[in-house]
Tab-separated table of C-alpha atoms in Angstrom:
chain	number	residue	atom	x	y	z
A	1	MET	CA	-27.677	28.094	53.744
A	2	ARG	CA	-23.899	28.381	53.887
A	3	LYS	CA	-23.618	24.604	54.325
A	4	GLY	CA	-25.770	24.042	51.233
A	5	LEU	CA	-23.718	26.522	49.234
A	6	SER	CA	-20.497	24.852	50.343
A	7	THR	CA	-21.830	21.474	49.249
A	8	VAL	CA	-22.726	22.875	45.813
A	9	LEU	CA	-19.264	24.400	45.461
A	10	ILE	CA	-17.570	21.133	46.417
A	11	VAL	CA	-19.656	19.184	43.926
A	12	ALA	CA	-18.915	21.744	41.184
A	13	ILE	CA	-15.185	21.611	41.881
A	14	CYS	CA	-15.247	17.805	41.809
A	15	CYS	CA	-17.094	17.819	38.479
A	16	ILE	CA	-14.542	20.232	36.992
A	17	ALA	CA	-11.691	18.084	38.296
A	18	ILE	CA	-13.242	14.927	36.862
A	19	LEU	CA	-13.862	16.630	33.512
A	20	GLY	CA	-10.284	17.852	33.466
A	21	PHE	CA	-9.032	14.343	34.226
A	22	ILE	CA	-11.109	12.889	31.358
A	23	VAL	CA	-9.866	15.517	28.908
A	24	TYR	CA	-6.278	15.152	30.062
A	25	HIS	CA	-6.412	11.376	29.759
A	26	LYS	CA	-8.151	11.308	26.393
A	27	PRO	CA	-6.601	8.436	24.389
A	28	PRO	CA	-3.961	9.932	22.102
A	29	LEU	CA	-3.921	9.808	18.308
A	30	TYR	CA	-0.428	9.390	16.879
A	31	HIS	CA	0.042	10.271	13.227
A	32	SER	CA	3.112	9.926	11.015
A	33	GLN	CA	3.865	10.354	7.321
A	34	SER	CA	6.576	9.043	5.049
A	35	TYR	CA	7.242	8.386	1.374
A	36	VAL	CA	7.453	4.731	0.309
A	37	PHE	CA	6.363	2.770	-2.787
A	38	GLY	CA	6.654	6.004	-4.750
A	39	THR	CA	3.770	7.550	-2.820
A	40	LEU	CA	2.740	9.133	0.477
A	41	VAL	CA	2.198	6.799	3.444
A	42	ASP	CA	0.028	7.822	6.416
A	43	ILE	CA	-0.070	5.837	9.655
A	44	SER	CA	-2.519	6.718	12.454
A	45	ILE	CA	-2.511	4.789	15.746
A	46	TYR	CA	-5.157	5.545	18.351
A	47	GLY	CA	-5.111	4.844	22.065
A	48	GLU	CA	-1.411	4.016	22.491
A	49	PRO	CA	1.264	6.023	24.334
A	50	GLU	CA	3.086	8.284	21.892
A	51	ASP	CA	6.486	6.606	22.338
A	52	ARG	CA	5.040	3.159	21.661
A	53	ALA	CA	2.963	4.371	18.705
A	54	LYS	CA	6.039	6.026	17.215
A	55	SER	CA	8.101	2.842	17.618
A	56	LEU	CA	5.356	0.731	16.017
A	57	SER	CA	5.023	3.165	13.119
A	58	ASN	CA	8.769	3.072	12.525
A	59	GLU	CA	8.716	-0.736	12.443
A	60	ILE	CA	5.947	-0.679	9.849
A	61	LEU	CA	7.768	1.887	7.716
A	62	GLN	CA	10.971	-0.157	7.843
A	63	ASP	CA	9.038	-3.188	6.609
A	64	PHE	CA	7.486	-1.093	3.837
A	65	GLN	CA	10.959	0.044	2.751
A	66	HIS	CA	12.148	-3.559	2.759
A	67	LEU	CA	9.216	-4.615	0.574
A	68	HIS	CA	9.750	-1.620	-1.695
A	69	HIS	CA	13.359	-2.669	-2.339
A	70	GLN	CA	12.485	-6.327	-2.893
A	71	LEU	CA	9.405	-5.848	-5.065
A	72	HIS	CA	10.337	-2.850	-7.196
A	73	ALA	CA	9.994	-3.714	-10.884
A	74	TRP	CA	12.457	-1.262	-12.419
A	75	LYS	CA	14.323	0.819	-9.844
A	76	PRO	CA	17.558	-0.763	-8.495
A	77	VAL	CA	18.230	-0.985	-4.780
A	78	SER	CA	21.595	0.676	-5.377
A	79	GLU	CA	23.921	1.465	-8.266
A	80	ASN	CA	25.205	-2.116	-8.379
A	81	GLN	CA	22.213	-4.073	-7.073
A	82	VAL	CA	18.841	-4.742	-8.645
A	83	SER	CA	15.788	-5.634	-6.580
A	84	GLU	CA	14.872	-9.275	-6.106
A	85	LEU	CA	11.962	-8.775	-8.495
A	86	GLY	CA	14.321	-7.115	-10.988
A	87	ALA	CA	16.655	-10.103	-10.869
A	88	LEU	CA	13.691	-12.422	-11.395
A	89	ASN	CA	12.551	-10.428	-14.430
A	90	LEU	CA	16.035	-10.667	-15.938
A	91	ALA	CA	15.928	-14.449	-15.482
A	92	PHE	CA	12.479	-14.592	-17.085
A	93	ALA	CA	13.662	-12.582	-20.097
A	94	SER	CA	16.644	-14.866	-20.727
A	95	GLN	CA	14.628	-17.988	-19.861
A	96	SER	CA	17.620	-19.211	-17.907
A	97	LYS	CA	17.511	-21.949	-15.307
A	98	PRO	CA	15.209	-21.463	-12.282
A	99	LEU	CA	16.288	-18.603	-10.041
A	100	ASN	CA	16.455	-19.132	-6.288
A	101	ILE	CA	14.119	-16.696	-4.546
A	102	SER	CA	13.234	-15.773	-0.981
A	103	PRO	CA	10.277	-17.216	0.954
A	104	LEU	CA	8.676	-13.774	0.775
A	105	MET	CA	8.887	-13.756	-3.036
A	106	ILE	CA	7.430	-17.278	-3.202
A	107	GLU	CA	4.505	-16.133	-1.047
A	108	VAL	CA	3.986	-13.061	-3.250
A	109	LEU	CA	4.032	-15.061	-6.508
A	110	GLN	CA	1.630	-17.675	-5.160
A	111	ASP	CA	-0.738	-15.013	-3.840
A	112	ALA	CA	-0.595	-12.981	-7.073
A	113	THR	CA	-1.319	-16.134	-9.088
A	114	LYS	CA	-4.374	-16.851	-6.931
A	115	LEU	CA	-5.669	-13.287	-7.355
A	116	SER	CA	-5.104	-13.408	-11.106
A	117	LYS	CA	-7.157	-16.604	-11.367
A	118	GLN	CA	-9.913	-15.211	-9.139
A	119	SER	CA	-10.202	-12.208	-11.480
A	120	ASN	CA	-10.148	-14.392	-14.619
A	121	GLY	CA	-6.903	-12.721	-15.666
A	122	LEU	CA	-8.101	-9.129	-15.293
A	123	PHE	CA	-5.423	-8.698	-12.650
A	124	ASN	CA	-2.280	-9.451	-14.639
A	125	PRO	CA	1.009	-8.356	-13.059
A	126	THR	CA	3.057	-9.932	-15.897
A	127	ILE	CA	2.512	-7.016	-18.338
A	128	GLY	CA	5.541	-5.069	-17.155
A	129	HIS	CA	6.861	-4.716	-20.725
A	130	LEU	CA	3.628	-2.974	-21.733
A	131	ILE	CA	3.770	-0.662	-18.713
A	132	GLY	CA	7.388	0.217	-19.505
A	133	THR	CA	6.644	0.791	-23.196
A	134	TRP	CA	3.986	3.331	-22.263
A	135	GLY	CA	6.577	5.140	-20.126
A	136	PHE	CA	5.081	4.444	-16.703
A	137	GLN	CA	8.132	2.744	-15.204
A	138	ALA	CA	9.721	6.056	-14.306
A	139	ASP	CA	9.578	8.654	-11.548
A	140	GLU	CA	8.507	11.339	-14.022
A	141	PHE	CA	6.300	10.764	-17.050
A	142	ALA	CA	7.012	12.325	-20.418
A	143	ALA	CA	4.503	12.442	-23.255
A	144	THR	CA	5.310	9.252	-25.155
A	145	SER	CA	4.148	8.304	-28.628
A	146	VAL	CA	4.053	4.500	-28.657
A	147	ASP	CA	4.738	2.232	-31.626
A	148	ASP	CA	1.452	0.424	-32.318
A	149	LYS	CA	3.269	-2.573	-33.793
A	150	LYS	CA	5.330	-2.980	-30.659
A	151	ILE	CA	2.217	-2.810	-28.492
A	152	SER	CA	0.463	-5.389	-30.685
A	153	ALA	CA	3.455	-7.737	-30.449
A	154	LEU	CA	3.522	-7.476	-26.642
A	155	VAL	CA	-0.215	-8.120	-26.419
A	156	SER	CA	0.031	-11.077	-28.818
A	157	ALA	CA	2.747	-12.626	-26.616
A	158	ASN	CA	-0.034	-12.992	-24.014
A	159	PRO	CA	2.040	-13.129	-20.812
A	160	SER	CA	0.208	-14.391	-17.729
A	161	MET	CA	0.817	-15.729	-14.245
A	162	ASP	CA	0.224	-19.216	-15.660
A	163	ASP	CA	3.578	-18.854	-17.441
A	164	ILE	CA	5.432	-18.689	-14.119
A	165	VAL	CA	6.457	-21.931	-12.457
A	166	VAL	CA	7.137	-21.650	-8.712
A	167	THR	CA	8.906	-24.436	-6.825
A	168	SER	CA	9.698	-24.691	-3.127
A	169	ASN	CA	12.633	-22.260	-3.445
A	170	SER	CA	12.822	-21.009	-7.037
A	171	ALA	CA	10.874	-19.727	-10.034
A	172	TYR	CA	11.143	-19.575	-13.811
A	173	SER	CA	8.977	-18.545	-16.758
A	174	THR	CA	7.978	-20.477	-19.860
A	175	ASN	CA	7.276	-17.190	-21.672
A	176	SER	CA	10.097	-14.680	-22.222
A	177	SER	CA	7.570	-11.838	-22.567
A	178	VAL	CA	6.700	-12.106	-18.868
A	179	LYS	CA	7.869	-9.113	-16.859
A	180	LEU	CA	6.408	-8.728	-13.405
A	181	ASP	CA	5.234	-5.329	-12.208
A	182	LEU	CA	3.533	-5.626	-8.819
A	183	GLY	CA	2.364	-2.026	-8.597
A	184	GLY	CA	-1.244	-3.209	-8.418
A	185	TYR	CA	-0.507	-5.675	-5.642
A	186	ALA	CA	2.427	-4.678	-3.420
A	187	LYS	CA	0.638	-1.931	-1.484
A	188	GLY	CA	-2.229	-4.221	-0.512
A	189	TYR	CA	0.210	-6.939	0.486
A	190	ALA	CA	2.114	-4.426	2.626
A	191	LEU	CA	-1.093	-3.286	4.328
A	192	ASP	CA	-2.026	-6.859	5.243
A	193	ARG	CA	1.429	-7.416	6.740
A	194	ALA	CA	1.168	-4.185	8.743
A	195	VAL	CA	-2.205	-5.134	10.227
A	196	ARG	CA	-0.982	-8.616	11.150
A	197	TYR	CA	2.005	-7.014	12.892
A	198	LEU	CA	-0.160	-4.522	14.829
A	199	ARG	CA	-2.586	-7.227	15.948
A	200	LYS	CA	0.362	-9.306	17.125
A	201	GLN	CA	1.488	-6.288	19.151
A	202	HIS	CA	-2.035	-6.060	20.651
A	203	VAL	CA	-2.791	-2.742	18.947
A	204	THR	CA	-6.552	-2.473	18.467
A	205	HIS	CA	-7.039	0.847	16.660
A	206	ALA	CA	-5.111	2.102	13.623
A	207	LEU	CA	-5.541	3.379	10.076
A	208	ILE	CA	-2.882	2.970	7.377
A	209	ASN	CA	-2.992	4.648	3.984
A	210	ILE	CA	-0.515	3.906	1.179
A	211	GLY	CA	-1.317	6.268	-1.667
A	212	GLY	CA	-5.071	5.691	-1.607
A	213	ASN	CA	-4.912	2.061	-0.486
A	214	VAL	CA	-6.327	2.096	3.039
A	215	ILE	CA	-6.975	-0.470	5.771
A	216	ALA	CA	-8.647	0.048	9.136
A	217	LEU	CA	-8.034	-1.615	12.468
A	218	GLY	CA	-10.624	-1.042	15.194
A	219	GLN	CA	-11.981	2.471	15.221
A	220	HIS	CA	-11.189	6.104	16.007
A	221	GLY	CA	-12.503	6.570	19.526
A	222	ASP	CA	-16.236	5.809	19.569
A	223	LYS	CA	-16.608	6.193	15.781
A	224	PRO	CA	-15.434	4.233	12.735
A	225	TRP	CA	-12.391	5.451	10.862
A	226	ARG	CA	-13.489	7.816	8.081
A	227	VAL	CA	-11.605	8.352	4.828
A	228	GLY	CA	-12.152	10.753	1.961
A	229	ILE	CA	-12.242	9.795	-1.727
A	230	GLN	CA	-10.261	12.333	-3.761
A	231	HIS	CA	-12.106	14.134	-6.536
A	232	PRO	CA	-10.130	13.440	-9.757
A	233	ARG	CA	-10.358	17.023	-11.009
A	234	LYS	CA	-10.832	19.155	-7.880
A	235	PRO	CA	-8.665	19.605	-4.753
A	236	SER	CA	-11.356	18.160	-2.508
A	237	ALA	CA	-13.063	14.916	-1.560
A	238	ILE	CA	-15.813	13.557	-3.793
A	239	ALA	CA	-17.181	11.388	-0.958
A	240	THR	CA	-16.358	10.013	2.483
A	241	LEU	CA	-16.500	6.436	3.641
A	242	ASP	CA	-16.589	4.836	7.090
A	243	LEU	CA	-14.302	1.797	7.454
A	244	LEU	CA	-15.063	-0.845	10.062
A	245	ASP	CA	-12.499	-3.113	11.696
A	246	GLY	CA	-10.601	-5.063	9.031
A	247	TRP	CA	-12.173	-3.198	6.125
A	248	ALA	CA	-9.959	-1.968	3.328
A	249	ILE	CA	-10.399	0.156	0.223
A	250	GLY	CA	-8.198	0.752	-2.798
A	251	THR	CA	-8.681	3.757	-5.059
A	252	SER	CA	-7.158	4.498	-8.428
A	253	GLY	CA	-7.402	7.527	-10.684
A	254	ASP	CA	-5.854	9.257	-13.660
A	255	TYR	CA	-4.910	12.410	-11.775
A	256	GLN	CA	-1.489	11.435	-10.356
A	257	ARG	CA	0.412	9.063	-12.627
A	258	TYR	CA	-0.399	10.280	-16.137
A	259	PHE	CA	0.790	12.322	-19.087
A	260	MET	CA	-0.970	14.409	-21.725
A	261	LEU	CA	-0.399	13.830	-25.445
A	262	ASP	CA	-2.302	15.635	-28.208
A	263	GLY	CA	-4.910	16.734	-25.681
A	264	LYS	CA	-5.507	13.185	-24.481
A	265	ARG	CA	-4.814	11.914	-20.988
A	266	TYR	CA	-2.820	8.661	-20.677
């Protein structure tokens, strides 16, 4: 009887020890937040040691900052230096000789042109003058009454990606009304770069969110990554969505970057 009881006790202790080992060695979830591209950035890496996950997250954030400085349409890098995109827009406006640009900018322009054509022009990052006229090229938005004639003139100028000529190391525009604003593109481009970097580093599970633009790598433990879709008028999620490996989602709403004028939301 005592021998049987001892055996039961030993088995129970072993089970507790094994359970404790499993819990203790549960793959960690590292999470970091920062503010880039004028919005909140969330990076979650699952199954990597904390020190390595932190280092990888920092590398991604540094790349995001680099892209933010290069691709910002209206905010200068410093008091005496405009972004590369800002310099390109100045050259477009003056219709000067082709401006030498970086390989990254060439890649961005070629990719944006392809996306514009695939959408039959619905994606049009050359309407920066319109965006600025409405007051959305600013950190804070003030209620702005816009001159209808000015808007009509900008629309009639019909800027498009077809107006931009990209060579092996430079670019110029045949339409002075072209002003690039890559706000609808840069975050997705940054997410793709981040995933390529993590795969190259043999990271298999991560989730990156740049202001509602989200991409998934692998999964969260034994389940897909799950994201919430913000309700536009309530401080809660309107729905949740499971993202499989390589899936991405971009959301947009009128509840963050907007202003009210005469009871109307712009």
